[in-house]
């Protein structure tokens, strides 16, 4: 940055009146806290960090151990475990690249905001699943919506040769804000007219207004299952919440045997083998610290250990260097006095 | 009607269009500002690179929207444009003030008032007392009877002395407007040239009597302040942009600092990393896609045009897309931040109270802020002697006439008086003595002011107050040495010899004629003049000598000592002779008594070899000279011409270690050296402002150099090196997870972070804390730096920007990025991260990584900050709070102008999950721990001097605390 002066001979006049300002800021003498990385500071902070991490880690491991989780390939039919409390049922996919960019951008969030106009016109982002050859727009459009997982899983519980279907909760599974703000149905009093002039995506077996025939509040775009599917996963191995089971299952009433639990799967044409993938059903309980992932607990313990060890090592280093520091101190005291 | 012609040769008359007297120092006009400014900005390689990235984003389908790089670029360009526009507006304003200032013309025999810009070549101008000249003039007449005027040229060359100018012989009698208006003549002169001192030959042809009158005339340069003359008239000869002043305002060559050079090298390294990243990903993408079930699975079909596209074209677009995806590794904002840091940081220098000189009312001046950090890298200081080490305040001490020493009764401070009444005369005046004083009284350039004539002659200023012809003659050395033999205790005084020669009238007229001819020569004028002087100046009879003392500047010795302790080699380059210079060197402790002999001998060798070097006869001597000098603790070079000073600086500058040099001087003779050195410092001194004007920094006194280098330079260097390293570090942290993510999303160029985060990361989330660090950081206190000059060695040789440091920072960035990404990956690992069973999508994943990233890089800076003022607290915690508030806002609203709502409530959902919090805390801790550990270990095992001092001060504070508690 050159301060290019103009031709005007102004310097003489301007500068003689220049007088430095004495403020602490301008003299770079603002009062300041000057922390030093002294060995004592660092040792104590290491020690604290280490202890904190170890404590959190142990707690996490303990709490994760209480989680039950079972992953079932979608060809099996029996369940080996029992759960206590609220159970979450997930479907999982492997090798399904939801996070592929081409796939991910093929959607129209405008459609889901319930604006009728968007149903027909704001679908250009949905390529290649925008319209049919005859010009009928797809609703919902896009590759994500088109490829919605459509296997149906039912859970049965057999007790003394009587088979009871376990009630699965299909609402309340998605984010409240998604269901109530981000996804809105086009305004209409009956089911199909709102979607008149559109067609469901090619891979869908039933139109969007028949997603949940029983519950109007969860039909069409505000369907929980649909909303959850539209939220793409970060990795190619993914799981999405399918249903919740709030059925008090206690040890005392149910005999502990595998054969009493059955998964009934309505096989659809969600062809995972075509992309060398797999599909699962996962049943899991959840604690405050999340699902059955031991990583967090282990990571806390692992990262808590070295600082505690360094604590000891640094102490020994400090001891070895203390001698010269003491000398320093002597010198200082001498120079002070 | 007055008609003027100006041409180079006489044969070919080329009709010329002379410019009007409009001064244009501004670069732009209202209309061409936008295109011209844009063009100039995009000539910078970095800006051009960002423009290309932006264009690529516009043209091809890229993962990030053009906004992400367009917005920062627009910001940079706009800020720079506004700054340059403002500067130019100031210039316009100044120009307008100049162009519109009223000027008195003579037109049709009358005095007319007009704006300065309407002046044309050939117009006759009347200039009143204390007015500036509107352009370069030929002096026609003056209201003083003898046709003289006095002018000062302070604004041009800094010389504040009054110079006498004489009007053209033929016209000096013209006194009223009518007479002047009747003048009808042609002037021939050279094409406009920037050289101020090269006297012009101007041929005036007065046509009415067909008489060719060649006259040697001095131009009155534009903007010379006319003084003490009542009213003069002149004819405009060079106007507007052809004036000497305008021609002299050519931009200095741009100096680049060592930090900037290493920054550019690092940039190239990062560019290579960027390209290789993009290449690797492109290749892997096609390897991965070779399986059709991956390339186009049923759920993710391509569009028709995509299928049809040529493979190579596709690969090339993919490569460009990856480039775009990773382009943030070279941040636009770094340039802005560095510029701002330099520009704002330089204010601390000008504000410094301790560098303000009460006597002169001058403070330090920053002419360029590009070199701030270079002040912390100086290895060689080349200093002028007179006016820099010494005060340039001559005191007459004694004189010697025919071997008799006369000591003045009164020592007059300041200007030297050679008045015989002030010298205690022990004997009656002899003939030689009278001659001696007569010579002194006559041969000088002292001026006489009319209005001060009450008490006889008062000498207002005495520049080189002896017969100049002596000092330009080689005989002088012998004369001085002769004097030295008579008077041996004159060491340290400036001596001048006074000699005379009798000329007969005939000899005089001969000499006069020769001189006149030489003066009028168009080519080799100086050489011819020198020849003539040579001819006249011989066979002098020695009358005596004068001795004048030049006192050392205050604290010069202290400053030199501190510089030497700081590992800086101080060389004195002076035009003075050896003995005087050596005495000064002893006085300012550059040379010490105990090493006297050694130093003197080495110095003599140096001087000898120096002459060889200057002759340019042999390359070997150059090496030898360098070899000797580099092993000397201090070097003194005497009898240096301005150009030789610059050559010495260049010699050292280009030696194989490429040391950083600093040149400091106060006079016009130091300008070449100041321009040559890496950093040029001018002393705002007595010899005018020319050095200060051409320097990069100007200070009032030599002693201020100490604080400037040891404190400000050190701070600037530490600050900017951290700034540069940190910038690269934080962008590695930023982009490397993005790179890793490609391995998990099928190399599809999917971004990890949302567009808003990509755009704002460098602009607002992480920019202000580092800028503030760059302005405020003090790793040790300023007092300590001043007290312990040896700390300067800690940052010498670009210590904080060496490859080792660069690689460490880069690896730290890679490590942190790996921790962020894989930490978050393992945390997700296909399990529930919430306590309500819901799964997180990819944007939540990206936001988590980004949150860890923003916190880690900000806290890393917090760990590096040693000086926490409330502003630092405000900026560091403030920018974290800003990030959170922004994220809440960004995710809290359905933004109508966006075609996607992917970030809606993502941040809040993440914050509502306990495991996410635990994960964030863990990842931040893990990323920061190794750096802290490394710091502690290095401090304990291999402490630098600075760190030792930090510990020492810490203990002293503790000790004092204990004592006061007792």
Short mmCIF file of C-alpha atoms in Angstrom, two decimals, chain B residues 298-689:
data_model
loop_
_atom_site.label_atom_id
_atom_site.label_comp_id
_atom_site.label_asym_id
_atom_site.label_seq_id
_atom_site.Cartn_x
_atom_site.Cartn_y
_atom_site.Cartn_z
CA UNK B 298 -31.22 -47.66 -10.80
CA UNK B 299 -31.97 -45.15 -8.07
CA UNK B 300 -29.59 -42.57 -9.39
CA UNK B 301 -29.91 -42.20 -13.10
CA UNK B 302 -28.12 -39.77 -15.31
CA UNK B 303 -29.82 -37.28 -17.50
CA UNK B 304 -29.73 -37.73 -21.25
CA UNK B 305 -27.17 -35.02 -22.03
CA UNK B 306 -24.95 -36.37 -19.27
CA UNK B 307 -24.92 -39.81 -20.83
CA UNK B 308 -24.05 -38.47 -24.22
CA UNK B 309 -21.18 -36.29 -23.12
CA UNK B 310 -17.73 -37.12 -24.32
CA UNK B 311 -15.60 -38.95 -21.76
CA UNK B 312 -12.66 -36.58 -21.91
CA UNK B 313 -14.82 -33.56 -21.67
CA UNK B 314 -16.52 -35.14 -18.71
CA UNK B 315 -13.22 -35.92 -17.05
CA UNK B 316 -12.02 -32.41 -17.63
CA UNK B 317 -15.18 -30.89 -16.16
CA UNK B 318 -14.82 -33.22 -13.23
CA UNK B 319 -11.26 -32.05 -12.71
CA UNK B 320 -12.38 -28.43 -12.79
CA UNK B 321 -15.22 -29.22 -10.43
CA UNK B 322 -12.81 -30.75 -7.95
CA UNK B 323 -10.58 -27.72 -8.28
CA UNK B 324 -13.55 -25.56 -7.44
CA UNK B 325 -14.49 -27.78 -4.55
CA UNK B 326 -11.04 -27.51 -2.98
CA UNK B 327 -10.19 -23.99 -4.09
CA UNK B 328 -10.75 -22.61 -0.62
CA UNK B 329 -7.39 -23.97 0.39
CA UNK B 330 -6.00 -20.79 -1.14
CA UNK B 331 -8.17 -18.22 0.54
CA UNK B 332 -9.08 -14.91 -1.00
CA UNK B 333 -9.43 -13.43 2.40
CA UNK B 334 -5.79 -14.03 3.26
CA UNK B 335 -4.76 -11.25 0.94
CA UNK B 336 -7.30 -8.88 2.36
CA UNK B 337 -6.33 -9.73 5.90
CA UNK B 338 -2.63 -9.39 5.24
CA UNK B 339 -3.17 -6.05 3.54
CA UNK B 340 -5.38 -4.82 6.33
CA UNK B 341 -2.98 -6.06 8.97
CA UNK B 342 -0.13 -4.21 7.33
CA UNK B 343 -2.05 -1.07 6.69
CA UNK B 344 -3.68 -0.80 10.10
CA UNK B 345 -0.62 -2.13 11.89
CA UNK B 346 1.54 0.63 10.52
CA UNK B 347 -0.52 3.13 12.47
CA UNK B 348 0.96 1.82 15.70
CA UNK B 349 4.31 2.98 14.42
CA UNK B 350 3.13 6.48 13.66
CA UNK B 351 1.25 6.70 16.92
CA UNK B 352 4.24 5.75 19.00
CA UNK B 353 4.91 8.43 21.53
CA UNK B 354 8.46 7.33 22.17
CA UNK B 355 9.33 7.82 18.54
CA UNK B 356 8.06 11.33 18.51
CA UNK B 357 10.68 14.00 18.62
CA UNK B 358 9.74 16.95 20.76
CA UNK B 359 12.39 19.26 19.38
CA UNK B 360 11.38 19.05 15.79
CA UNK B 361 7.75 18.15 16.35
CA UNK B 362 8.16 15.22 14.02
CA UNK B 363 7.01 11.68 14.41
CA UNK B 364 7.72 8.59 12.38
CA UNK B 365 6.27 8.44 8.89
CA UNK B 366 5.18 5.32 7.09
CA UNK B 367 5.45 5.69 3.35
CA UNK B 368 4.74 2.07 2.65
CA UNK B 369 3.21 -0.48 4.93
CA UNK B 370 4.32 -3.36 2.74
CA UNK B 371 7.56 -3.79 4.61
CA UNK B 372 6.46 -3.66 8.23
CA UNK B 373 7.55 -7.18 9.02
CA UNK B 374 10.83 -6.72 7.20
CA UNK B 375 11.81 -4.44 10.07
CA UNK B 376 12.01 -7.56 12.19
CA UNK B 377 14.34 -9.32 9.78
CA UNK B 378 17.17 -6.88 9.37
CA UNK B 379 20.65 -8.36 9.25
CA UNK B 380 22.64 -5.44 7.95
CA UNK B 381 22.20 -1.79 8.73
CA UNK B 382 23.89 0.65 6.45
CA UNK B 383 24.00 4.05 7.96
CA UNK B 384 25.11 7.39 6.79
CA UNK B 385 27.26 9.32 9.19
CA UNK B 386 26.55 12.99 8.88
CA UNK B 387 23.10 13.88 10.03
CA UNK B 388 22.31 10.31 10.88
CA UNK B 389 24.82 9.31 13.49
CA UNK B 390 25.75 12.90 14.07
CA UNK B 391 23.49 15.84 14.43
CA UNK B 392 24.63 17.65 11.33
CA UNK B 393 24.81 20.67 13.53
CA UNK B 394 28.14 22.22 12.79
CA UNK B 395 30.02 24.04 15.46
CA UNK B 396 33.03 26.02 14.60
CA UNK B 397 35.82 24.88 16.89
CA UNK B 398 38.99 26.44 15.65
CA UNK B 399 40.91 27.49 12.65
CA UNK B 400 44.47 27.30 11.67
CA UNK B 401 46.20 29.91 9.65
CA UNK B 402 49.74 29.26 8.67
CA UNK B 403 50.18 26.86 11.52
CA UNK B 404 48.74 29.15 14.17
CA UNK B 405 45.64 27.85 15.85
CA UNK B 406 42.86 30.25 16.62
CA UNK B 407 40.11 29.31 19.01
CA UNK B 408 36.89 31.25 18.89
CA UNK B 409 35.86 33.13 21.93
CA UNK B 410 32.27 32.18 21.60
CA UNK B 411 31.10 28.89 20.26
CA UNK B 412 28.04 29.65 18.36
CA UNK B 413 25.49 26.94 18.40
CA UNK B 414 23.89 26.02 15.19
CA UNK B 415 25.09 27.92 12.23
CA UNK B 416 28.73 28.50 11.90
CA UNK B 417 29.90 32.00 11.98
CA UNK B 418 33.10 32.94 10.38
CA UNK B 419 33.10 36.42 11.49
CA UNK B 420 36.50 37.60 12.51
CA UNK B 421 35.13 39.52 15.43
CA UNK B 422 34.25 36.30 17.13
CA UNK B 423 37.68 34.84 17.06
CA UNK B 424 40.03 35.72 19.72
CA UNK B 425 42.85 37.17 17.80
CA UNK B 426 46.05 37.03 19.67
CA UNK B 427 48.07 38.75 17.05
CA UNK B 428 47.38 41.60 14.77
CA UNK B 429 45.95 40.56 11.44
CA UNK B 430 48.54 39.45 9.01
CA UNK B 431 48.13 39.54 5.39
CA UNK B 432 47.48 35.82 5.15
CA UNK B 433 44.93 36.00 7.86
CA UNK B 434 43.08 38.70 6.13
CA UNK B 435 43.20 36.72 2.97
CA UNK B 436 41.99 33.68 4.82
CA UNK B 437 38.94 35.43 6.15
CA UNK B 438 38.31 37.13 2.88
CA UNK B 439 38.27 33.76 1.21
CA UNK B 440 35.86 32.47 3.78
CA UNK B 441 33.65 35.45 3.34
CA UNK B 442 33.57 35.23 -0.41
CA UNK B 443 33.58 31.60 -1.27
CA UNK B 444 30.36 30.31 0.06
CA UNK B 445 26.77 30.01 -0.88
CA UNK B 446 25.51 31.94 2.06
CA UNK B 447 22.60 34.14 1.23
CA UNK B 448 21.78 37.55 2.41
CA UNK B 449 18.33 38.64 3.24
CA UNK B 450 17.47 42.24 2.71
CA UNK B 451 15.15 42.68 5.61
CA UNK B 452 17.72 41.45 8.09
CA UNK B 453 20.27 43.97 7.11
CA UNK B 454 20.05 45.94 10.31
CA UNK B 455 23.06 44.47 11.98
CA UNK B 456 25.11 43.90 8.94
CA UNK B 457 25.19 40.49 7.38
CA UNK B 458 23.40 37.65 8.97
CA UNK B 459 24.13 34.33 7.52
CA UNK B 460 20.96 32.44 7.16
CA UNK B 461 22.24 29.15 6.01
CA UNK B 462 25.52 27.72 5.17
CA UNK B 463 25.49 24.57 3.21
CA UNK B 464 28.80 23.40 1.88
CA UNK B 465 30.31 26.56 3.04
CA UNK B 466 33.66 26.45 1.36
CA UNK B 467 34.99 26.80 -2.07
CA UNK B 468 33.33 23.89 -3.72
CA UNK B 469 35.97 23.68 -6.35
CA UNK B 470 38.43 22.53 -3.79
CA UNK B 471 36.58 19.51 -2.65
CA UNK B 472 35.98 18.37 -6.16
CA UNK B 473 39.65 18.45 -6.92
CA UNK B 474 41.96 15.54 -6.16
CA UNK B 475 44.58 17.92 -4.80
CA UNK B 476 42.50 18.37 -1.76
CA UNK B 477 43.38 15.04 -0.18
CA UNK B 478 47.00 16.01 -0.20
CA UNK B 479 46.20 19.38 1.24
CA UNK B 480 44.22 17.86 4.05
CA UNK B 481 46.94 15.41 4.81
CA UNK B 482 49.38 18.26 4.87
CA UNK B 483 47.25 20.00 7.40
CA UNK B 484 47.05 16.83 9.43
CA UNK B 485 50.79 16.86 9.78
CA UNK B 486 50.73 20.29 11.31
CA UNK B 487 47.83 19.79 13.60
CA UNK B 488 47.55 16.34 14.98
CA UNK B 489 44.73 16.67 17.47
CA UNK B 490 42.09 17.36 14.89
CA UNK B 491 40.66 13.95 14.89
CA UNK B 492 36.94 13.97 14.79
CA UNK B 493 36.63 17.45 13.42
CA UNK B 494 35.59 18.34 9.95
CA UNK B 495 38.38 20.27 8.40
CA UNK B 496 38.42 22.41 5.34
CA UNK B 497 41.34 23.96 3.63
CA UNK B 498 41.37 27.45 2.42
CA UNK B 499 43.71 28.29 -0.37
CA UNK B 500 44.00 30.99 -2.92
CA UNK B 501 45.39 31.77 -6.29
CA UNK B 502 45.90 35.06 -7.97
CA UNK B 503 44.38 35.49 -11.36
CA UNK B 504 45.15 38.24 -13.77
CA UNK B 505 42.32 39.92 -15.59
CA UNK B 506 43.23 38.05 -18.70
CA UNK B 507 43.30 34.71 -17.00
CA UNK B 508 39.98 35.51 -15.40
CA UNK B 509 38.26 36.37 -18.64
CA UNK B 510 39.67 33.22 -20.19
CA UNK B 511 38.39 31.11 -17.39
CA UNK B 512 35.06 32.88 -17.50
CA UNK B 513 34.74 32.19 -21.17
CA UNK B 514 35.61 28.55 -20.80
CA UNK B 515 33.11 28.20 -18.01
CA UNK B 516 30.41 29.92 -20.00
CA UNK B 517 31.00 27.63 -22.94
CA UNK B 518 30.91 24.57 -20.78
CA UNK B 519 27.72 25.72 -19.13
CA UNK B 520 26.02 26.14 -22.44
CA UNK B 521 27.05 22.78 -23.80
CA UNK B 522 24.07 20.62 -24.60
CA UNK B 523 25.91 17.35 -24.13
CA UNK B 524 28.28 16.20 -21.40
CA UNK B 525 27.82 19.45 -19.64
CA UNK B 526 28.96 18.20 -16.29
CA UNK B 527 32.02 16.56 -17.69
CA UNK B 528 33.03 19.69 -19.52
CA UNK B 529 32.46 21.83 -16.46
CA UNK B 530 34.62 19.51 -14.41
CA UNK B 531 37.36 19.79 -17.00
CA UNK B 532 37.28 23.53 -16.87
CA UNK B 533 37.40 23.59 -13.10
CA UNK B 534 40.28 21.19 -13.21
CA UNK B 535 42.12 23.57 -15.42
CA UNK B 536 41.59 26.57 -13.22
CA UNK B 537 42.00 24.95 -9.87
CA UNK B 538 45.66 24.33 -9.64
CA UNK B 539 48.70 25.91 -8.08
CA UNK B 540 46.87 27.17 -5.07
CA UNK B 541 48.59 28.76 -2.17
CA UNK B 542 47.49 27.33 1.14
CA UNK B 543 46.15 29.85 3.60
CA UNK B 544 44.90 27.71 6.43
CA UNK B 545 42.18 25.40 7.54
CA UNK B 546 39.04 25.47 9.55
CA UNK B 547 37.79 22.87 11.97
CA UNK B 548 34.18 22.28 12.60
CA UNK B 549 32.70 19.73 14.95
CA UNK B 550 29.63 17.74 14.27
CA UNK B 551 28.23 16.33 17.51
CA UNK B 552 26.98 12.80 17.87
CA UNK B 553 23.26 12.36 18.00
CA UNK B 554 21.87 11.53 21.38
CA UNK B 555 21.81 7.81 22.21
CA UNK B 556 23.49 6.93 18.93
CA UNK B 557 26.00 4.77 20.75
CA UNK B 558 23.30 3.06 22.76
CA UNK B 559 21.34 2.34 19.61
CA UNK B 560 24.31 0.89 17.78
CA UNK B 561 25.19 -1.26 20.75
CA UNK B 562 21.63 -2.58 20.92
CA UNK B 563 21.59 -3.30 17.20
CA UNK B 564 24.84 -5.22 17.46
CA UNK B 565 23.51 -7.24 20.37
CA UNK B 566 20.51 -8.04 18.24
CA UNK B 567 22.84 -9.66 15.75
CA UNK B 568 22.60 -6.87 13.25
CA UNK B 569 25.76 -5.82 11.50
CA UNK B 570 26.16 -2.11 11.34
CA UNK B 571 28.07 -0.60 8.48
CA UNK B 572 28.79 3.05 8.22
CA UNK B 573 28.91 4.37 4.69
CA UNK B 574 30.02 7.93 4.51
CA UNK B 575 31.28 10.42 2.11
CA UNK B 576 33.61 11.77 4.75
CA UNK B 577 37.24 10.97 4.97
CA UNK B 578 38.51 8.11 7.01
CA UNK B 579 39.82 9.88 10.10
CA UNK B 580 36.65 11.84 10.77
CA UNK B 581 34.48 8.84 10.16
CA UNK B 582 36.60 6.56 12.31
CA UNK B 583 36.42 9.04 15.17
CA UNK B 584 32.65 9.02 14.94
CA UNK B 585 32.67 5.25 14.91
CA UNK B 586 34.68 5.20 18.10
CA UNK B 587 32.40 7.75 19.66
CA UNK B 588 29.30 5.77 18.89
CA UNK B 589 30.89 2.53 20.07
CA UNK B 590 30.79 0.92 16.69
CA UNK B 591 34.53 0.52 17.14
CA UNK B 592 35.92 -0.07 20.58
CA UNK B 593 39.22 0.99 22.06
CA UNK B 594 40.40 -2.50 22.92
CA UNK B 595 40.08 -3.79 19.40
CA UNK B 596 41.30 -0.66 17.86
CA UNK B 597 44.25 -1.80 15.84
CA UNK B 598 42.61 -4.82 14.34
CA UNK B 599 39.63 -2.87 13.32
CA UNK B 600 41.66 -0.11 11.81
CA UNK B 601 43.72 -2.46 9.72
CA UNK B 602 40.75 -4.42 8.50
CA UNK B 603 39.07 -1.20 7.69
CA UNK B 604 41.98 -0.09 5.58
CA UNK B 605 41.98 -3.32 3.69
CA UNK B 606 38.34 -2.95 3.13
CA UNK B 607 38.73 0.49 1.86
CA UNK B 608 41.40 -0.70 -0.48
CA UNK B 609 39.43 -3.62 -1.77
CA UNK B 610 36.40 -1.48 -1.92
CA UNK B 611 38.00 0.73 -4.45
CA UNK B 612 38.80 -2.34 -6.47
CA UNK B 613 35.23 -3.43 -6.29
CA UNK B 614 34.03 -0.08 -7.32
CA UNK B 615 36.31 -0.08 -10.28
CA UNK B 616 34.52 -3.22 -11.29
CA UNK B 617 37.77 -4.61 -12.61
CA UNK B 618 37.73 -7.96 -10.96
CA UNK B 619 35.17 -10.36 -9.65
CA UNK B 620 37.64 -11.96 -7.29
CA UNK B 621 38.07 -8.82 -5.28
CA UNK B 622 34.35 -8.68 -4.83
CA UNK B 623 34.36 -12.11 -3.24
CA UNK B 624 37.36 -11.24 -1.12
CA UNK B 625 35.84 -8.03 0.01
CA UNK B 626 32.62 -9.75 0.98
CA UNK B 627 34.53 -12.47 2.76
CA UNK B 628 36.50 -9.98 4.83
CA UNK B 629 33.57 -7.77 5.59
CA UNK B 630 31.32 -10.57 6.64
CA UNK B 631 33.83 -11.55 9.28
CA UNK B 632 34.10 -8.07 10.67
CA UNK B 633 32.02 -6.94 13.58
CA UNK B 634 31.65 -3.54 12.06
CA UNK B 635 32.62 -1.99 8.81
CA UNK B 636 33.27 1.58 7.91
CA UNK B 637 33.39 2.64 4.32
CA UNK B 638 34.66 6.09 3.62
CA UNK B 639 34.68 8.42 0.68
CA UNK B 640 31.53 6.96 -0.72
CA UNK B 641 29.70 8.61 -3.53
CA UNK B 642 25.94 8.18 -3.40
CA UNK B 643 26.03 5.58 -6.10
CA UNK B 644 28.81 3.69 -4.39
CA UNK B 645 26.73 3.49 -1.25
CA UNK B 646 24.01 1.87 -3.27
CA UNK B 647 26.52 -0.49 -4.84
CA UNK B 648 27.79 -1.62 -1.45
CA UNK B 649 24.23 -2.28 -0.35
CA UNK B 650 23.57 -4.18 -3.54
CA UNK B 651 26.73 -6.21 -3.10
CA UNK B 652 25.64 -7.40 0.33
CA UNK B 653 22.06 -7.82 -0.74
CA UNK B 654 23.05 -10.13 -3.57
CA UNK B 655 25.65 -12.11 -1.64
CA UNK B 656 24.87 -15.74 -1.35
CA UNK B 657 22.95 -15.68 1.91
CA UNK B 658 20.73 -12.89 0.67
CA UNK B 659 20.67 -11.01 3.92
CA UNK B 660 18.00 -8.43 4.56
CA UNK B 661 19.46 -4.97 4.47
CA UNK B 662 18.38 -1.65 5.83
CA UNK B 663 19.75 1.69 4.78
CA UNK B 664 19.31 4.78 6.84
CA UNK B 665 20.29 8.27 5.91
CA UNK B 666 19.14 11.82 5.95
CA UNK B 667 20.42 13.50 2.86
CA UNK B 668 19.92 13.48 -0.84
CA UNK B 669 23.15 11.55 -1.16
CA UNK B 670 21.60 8.63 0.71
CA UNK B 671 18.60 8.33 -1.54
CA UNK B 672 20.15 5.81 -3.89
CA UNK B 673 21.16 3.60 -0.98
CA UNK B 674 17.72 3.97 0.60
CA UNK B 675 16.08 2.92 -2.61
CA UNK B 676 18.44 0.02 -3.07
CA UNK B 677 18.17 -1.58 0.37
CA UNK B 678 15.36 -3.91 1.34
CA UNK B 679 14.16 -1.32 3.77
CA UNK B 680 15.01 2.33 3.35
CA UNK B 681 14.73 4.66 6.28
CA UNK B 682 14.99 8.38 6.05
CA UNK B 683 15.86 10.69 8.86
CA UNK B 684 13.66 13.74 8.83
CA UNK B 685 16.63 15.94 9.28
CA UNK B 686 18.35 19.10 8.38
CA UNK B 687 19.41 18.19 4.90
CA UNK B 688 15.91 18.43 3.63
CA UNK B 689 13.21 15.90 3.10
#
